Amino acid sequence: MGFPRAKAFKEGKRVEVCSREDGFQGSYYGATILQNMGDNKYKVKYNRLVSEDDHSIPLEEVVEGDEIRPLPPLAPPKKTKAGFADGDRVDAFDNDGWWSGIITGKVGCYFGVYFETGHHIGYPERMLRHHMDWRNGEWFFYH
């Protein structure tokens, strides 16, 4: 799930990093660029992920440039409808990251989200965002 090489990310830039670890593939985690290491590698510090050695210290690691994308826009393009509906592709915030799934319905104030892993979980609207992909330096919106 890599992205094409883009222009270099600057130190201090807030980004999202795509996980390639088993069980976490395709999830995104907020981070800040600490250093451009050269050769399309960056040292990042995660916003919410912590070190296994000391759970009070934010995790820092070196990642490939194609695992990084800018933060997505806070709102989808104006041409889209507000809120969420059955079949919408969304990202749900869970386990300190954003996970892509599909809205399957709404019960009370919770939206059902189905994930490719086979899990089906309910989330309040504040934990969801419209899914967008970063490709060739542009955001693409899915509904």
C-alpha positions as YAML, in Angstrom:
chain: A
units: angstrom
residues:
- id: 1
  name: MET
  ca: [0.00, 0.00, 0.00]
- id: 2
  name: GLY
  ca: [2.68, 2.49, -0.98]
- id: 3
  name: PHE
  ca: [2.28, 5.95, -2.40]
- id: 4
  name: PRO
  ca: [4.32, 7.46, -5.20]
- id: 5
  name: ARG
  ca: [7.35, 9.50, -4.20]
- id: 6
  name: ALA
  ca: [6.27, 13.05, -3.45]
- id: 7
  name: LYS
  ca: [8.17, 16.17, -2.58]
- id: 8
  name: ALA
  ca: [10.10, 15.96, 0.66]
- id: 9
  name: PHE
  ca: [8.27, 16.46, 3.94]
- id: 10
  name: LYS
  ca: [9.72, 19.20, 6.11]
- id: 11
  name: GLU
  ca: [10.78, 18.89, 9.74]
- id: 12
  name: GLY
  ca: [7.88, 19.66, 12.08]
- id: 13
  name: LYS
  ca: [5.21, 18.78, 9.46]
- id: 14
  name: ARG
  ca: [2.20, 16.93, 10.88]
- id: 15
  name: VAL
  ca: [1.45, 13.82, 8.81]
- id: 16
  name: GLU
  ca: [-0.16, 10.39, 8.89]
- id: 17
  name: VAL
  ca: [1.88, 7.20, 8.63]
- id: 18
  name: CYS
  ca: [0.46, 4.01, 7.10]
- id: 19
  name: SER
  ca: [1.22, 0.86, 9.05]
- id: 20
  name: ARG
  ca: [2.57, -2.19, 7.23]
- id: 21
  name: GLU
  ca: [2.62, -4.42, 10.31]
- id: 22
  name: ASP
  ca: [0.52, -7.59, 10.29]
- id: 23
  name: GLY
  ca: [-2.89, -6.88, 11.76]
- id: 24
  name: PHE
  ca: [-2.47, -3.13, 11.30]
- id: 25
  name: GLN
  ca: [-2.06, -2.90, 7.52]
- id: 26
  name: GLY
  ca: [-3.85, 0.04, 5.97]
- id: 27
  name: SER
  ca: [-4.34, 1.91, 9.26]
- id: 28
  name: TYR
  ca: [-2.99, 5.45, 9.63]
- id: 29
  name: TYR
  ca: [-1.42, 7.09, 12.67]
- id: 30
  name: GLY
  ca: [-0.83, 10.77, 13.33]
- id: 31
  name: ALA
  ca: [2.83, 11.76, 13.56]
- id: 32
  name: THR
  ca: [5.27, 14.64, 13.18]
- id: 33
  name: ILE
  ca: [8.32, 14.63, 10.90]
- id: 34
  name: LEU
  ca: [11.43, 14.88, 13.07]
- id: 35
  name: GLN
  ca: [14.08, 14.51, 10.39]
- id: 36
  name: ASN
  ca: [14.55, 13.81, 6.69]
- id: 37
  name: MET
  ca: [17.08, 10.95, 6.81]
- id: 38
  name: GLY
  ca: [17.71, 11.04, 3.04]
- id: 39
  name: ASP
  ca: [17.04, 8.24, 0.54]
- id: 40
  name: ASN
  ca: [13.26, 8.79, 0.99]
- id: 41
  name: LYS
  ca: [13.36, 7.88, 4.70]
- id: 42
  name: TYR
  ca: [12.03, 9.99, 7.57]
- id: 43
  name: LYS
  ca: [12.26, 9.86, 11.33]
- id: 44
  name: VAL
  ca: [8.79, 10.46, 12.81]
- id: 45
  name: LYS
  ca: [7.33, 10.81, 16.28]
- id: 46
  name: TYR
  ca: [3.81, 9.46, 16.69]
- id: 47
  name: ASN
  ca: [1.13, 11.53, 18.39]
- id: 48
  name: ARG
  ca: [-0.51, 8.65, 20.27]
- id: 49
  name: LEU
  ca: [1.64, 5.55, 19.83]
- id: 50
  name: VAL
  ca: [4.11, 5.02, 22.65]
- id: 51
  name: SER
  ca: [7.39, 3.18, 23.11]
- id: 52
  name: GLU
  ca: [7.12, -0.44, 24.24]
- id: 53
  name: ASP
  ca: [9.94, 0.21, 26.71]
- id: 54
  name: ASP
  ca: [8.42, 3.29, 28.35]
- id: 55
  name: HIS
  ca: [4.70, 3.80, 27.78]
- id: 56
  name: SER
  ca: [4.99, 7.50, 28.64]
- id: 57
  name: ILE
  ca: [7.34, 8.28, 25.73]
- id: 58
  name: PRO
  ca: [5.90, 8.80, 22.21]
- id: 59
  name: LEU
  ca: [7.17, 6.21, 19.75]
- id: 60
  name: GLU
  ca: [9.81, 7.41, 17.27]
- id: 61
  name: GLU
  ca: [10.83, 5.39, 14.22]
- id: 62
  name: VAL
  ca: [12.25, 5.69, 10.72]
- id: 63
  name: VAL
  ca: [9.71, 5.09, 7.93]
- id: 64
  name: GLU
  ca: [9.77, 5.11, 4.15]
- id: 65
  name: GLY
  ca: [8.48, 8.22, 2.39]
- id: 66
  name: ASP
  ca: [5.79, 6.20, 0.61]
- id: 67
  name: GLU
  ca: [4.26, 5.35, 4.02]
- id: 68
  name: ILE
  ca: [3.67, 9.04, 4.77]
- id: 69
  name: ARG
  ca: [0.91, 11.36, 3.64]
- id: 70
  name: PRO
  ca: [-0.14, 14.87, 4.67]
- id: 71
  name: LEU
  ca: [-3.05, 15.23, 7.08]
- id: 72
  name: PRO
  ca: [-6.32, 14.92, 5.13]
- id: 73
  name: PRO
  ca: [-8.63, 17.94, 4.91]
- id: 74
  name: LEU
  ca: [-10.94, 18.30, 7.91]
- id: 75
  name: ALA
  ca: [-14.03, 18.32, 5.70]
- id: 76
  name: PRO
  ca: [-14.83, 16.50, 2.44]
- id: 77
  name: PRO
  ca: [-15.20, 18.51, -0.79]
- id: 78
  name: LYS
  ca: [-18.23, 20.85, -0.80]
- id: 79
  name: LYS
  ca: [-19.89, 18.85, -3.58]
- id: 80
  name: THR
  ca: [-20.51, 15.96, -1.17]
- id: 81
  name: LYS
  ca: [-23.38, 15.46, 1.24]
- id: 82
  name: ALA
  ca: [-23.03, 16.18, 4.93]
- id: 83
  name: GLY
  ca: [-22.96, 13.33, 7.41]
- id: 84
  name: PHE
  ca: [-22.77, 9.64, 6.58]
- id: 85
  name: ALA
  ca: [-25.05, 7.16, 4.80]
- id: 86
  name: ASP
  ca: [-25.15, 3.40, 4.20]
- id: 87
  name: GLY
  ca: [-22.36, 2.35, 1.85]
- id: 88
  name: ASP
  ca: [-20.15, 5.38, 2.52]
- id: 89
  name: ARG
  ca: [-16.43, 4.64, 2.81]
- id: 90
  name: VAL
  ca: [-15.17, 6.09, 6.09]
- id: 91
  name: ASP
  ca: [-12.21, 6.05, 8.43]
- id: 92
  name: ALA
  ca: [-12.98, 5.18, 12.06]
- id: 93
  name: PHE
  ca: [-10.68, 6.29, 14.86]
- id: 94
  name: ASP
  ca: [-9.87, 3.26, 17.01]
- id: 95
  name: ASN
  ca: [-6.76, 1.88, 18.75]
- id: 96
  name: ASP
  ca: [-4.96, 5.23, 18.29]
- id: 97
  name: GLY
  ca: [-5.29, 5.22, 14.50]
- id: 98
  name: TRP
  ca: [-7.66, 5.59, 11.54]
- id: 99
  name: TRP
  ca: [-9.07, 2.40, 10.00]
- id: 100
  name: SER
  ca: [-10.94, 2.26, 6.67]
- id: 101
  name: GLY
  ca: [-14.39, 0.66, 6.53]
- id: 102
  name: ILE
  ca: [-17.91, 0.92, 5.11]
- id: 103
  name: ILE
  ca: [-21.01, 2.35, 6.83]
- id: 104
  name: THR
  ca: [-23.63, -0.40, 7.12]
- id: 105
  name: GLY
  ca: [-26.37, 1.47, 8.99]
- id: 106
  name: LYS
  ca: [-27.20, 3.56, 12.02]
- id: 107
  name: VAL
  ca: [-28.72, 2.57, 15.35]
- id: 108
  name: GLY
  ca: [-29.40, 5.47, 17.69]
- id: 109
  name: CYS
  ca: [-26.34, 7.71, 17.53]
- id: 110
  name: TYR
  ca: [-23.97, 4.92, 16.41]
- id: 111
  name: PHE
  ca: [-22.98, 4.12, 12.85]
- id: 112
  name: GLY
  ca: [-22.18, 0.50, 12.02]
- id: 113
  name: VAL
  ca: [-18.83, 0.18, 10.25]
- id: 114
  name: TYR
  ca: [-17.74, -3.01, 8.52]
- id: 115
  name: PHE
  ca: [-14.00, -3.63, 8.09]
- id: 116
  name: GLU
  ca: [-12.24, -5.97, 5.64]
- id: 117
  name: THR
  ca: [-11.02, -7.95, 8.66]
- id: 118
  name: GLY
  ca: [-14.62, -9.10, 9.14]
- id: 119
  name: HIS
  ca: [-15.18, -6.92, 12.21]
- id: 120
  name: HIS
  ca: [-18.38, -4.89, 12.47]
- id: 121
  name: ILE
  ca: [-18.27, -2.11, 15.10]
- id: 122
  name: GLY
  ca: [-20.52, 0.82, 16.04]
- id: 123
  name: TYR
  ca: [-19.02, 4.34, 16.31]
- id: 124
  name: PRO
  ca: [-20.43, 7.74, 17.19]
- id: 125
  name: GLU
  ca: [-20.17, 10.27, 14.36]
- id: 126
  name: ARG
  ca: [-17.35, 12.17, 16.13]
- id: 127
  name: MET
  ca: [-15.09, 9.10, 15.67]
- id: 128
  name: LEU
  ca: [-15.62, 8.97, 11.88]
- id: 129
  name: ARG
  ca: [-14.36, 10.89, 8.90]
- id: 130
  name: HIS
  ca: [-14.97, 10.51, 5.17]
- id: 131
  name: HIS
  ca: [-12.34, 8.28, 3.60]
- id: 132
  name: MET
  ca: [-9.85, 9.98, 1.29]
- id: 133
  name: ASP
  ca: [-6.82, 8.60, -0.54]
- id: 134
  name: TRP
  ca: [-3.62, 10.54, -1.23]
- id: 135
  name: ARG
  ca: [-2.37, 9.81, -4.76]
- id: 136
  name: ASN
  ca: [0.06, 11.74, -6.93]
- id: 137
  name: GLY
  ca: [-0.06, 14.74, -4.60]
- id: 138
  name: GLU
  ca: [-3.88, 15.01, -4.52]
- id: 139
  name: TRP
  ca: [-6.68, 13.93, -2.21]
- id: 140
  name: PHE
  ca: [-9.37, 11.68, -3.70]
- id: 141
  name: PHE
  ca: [-12.72, 11.50, -1.88]
- id: 142
  name: TYR
  ca: [-14.80, 8.31, -1.71]
- id: 143
  name: HIS
  ca: [-18.47, 8.22, -0.80]
...
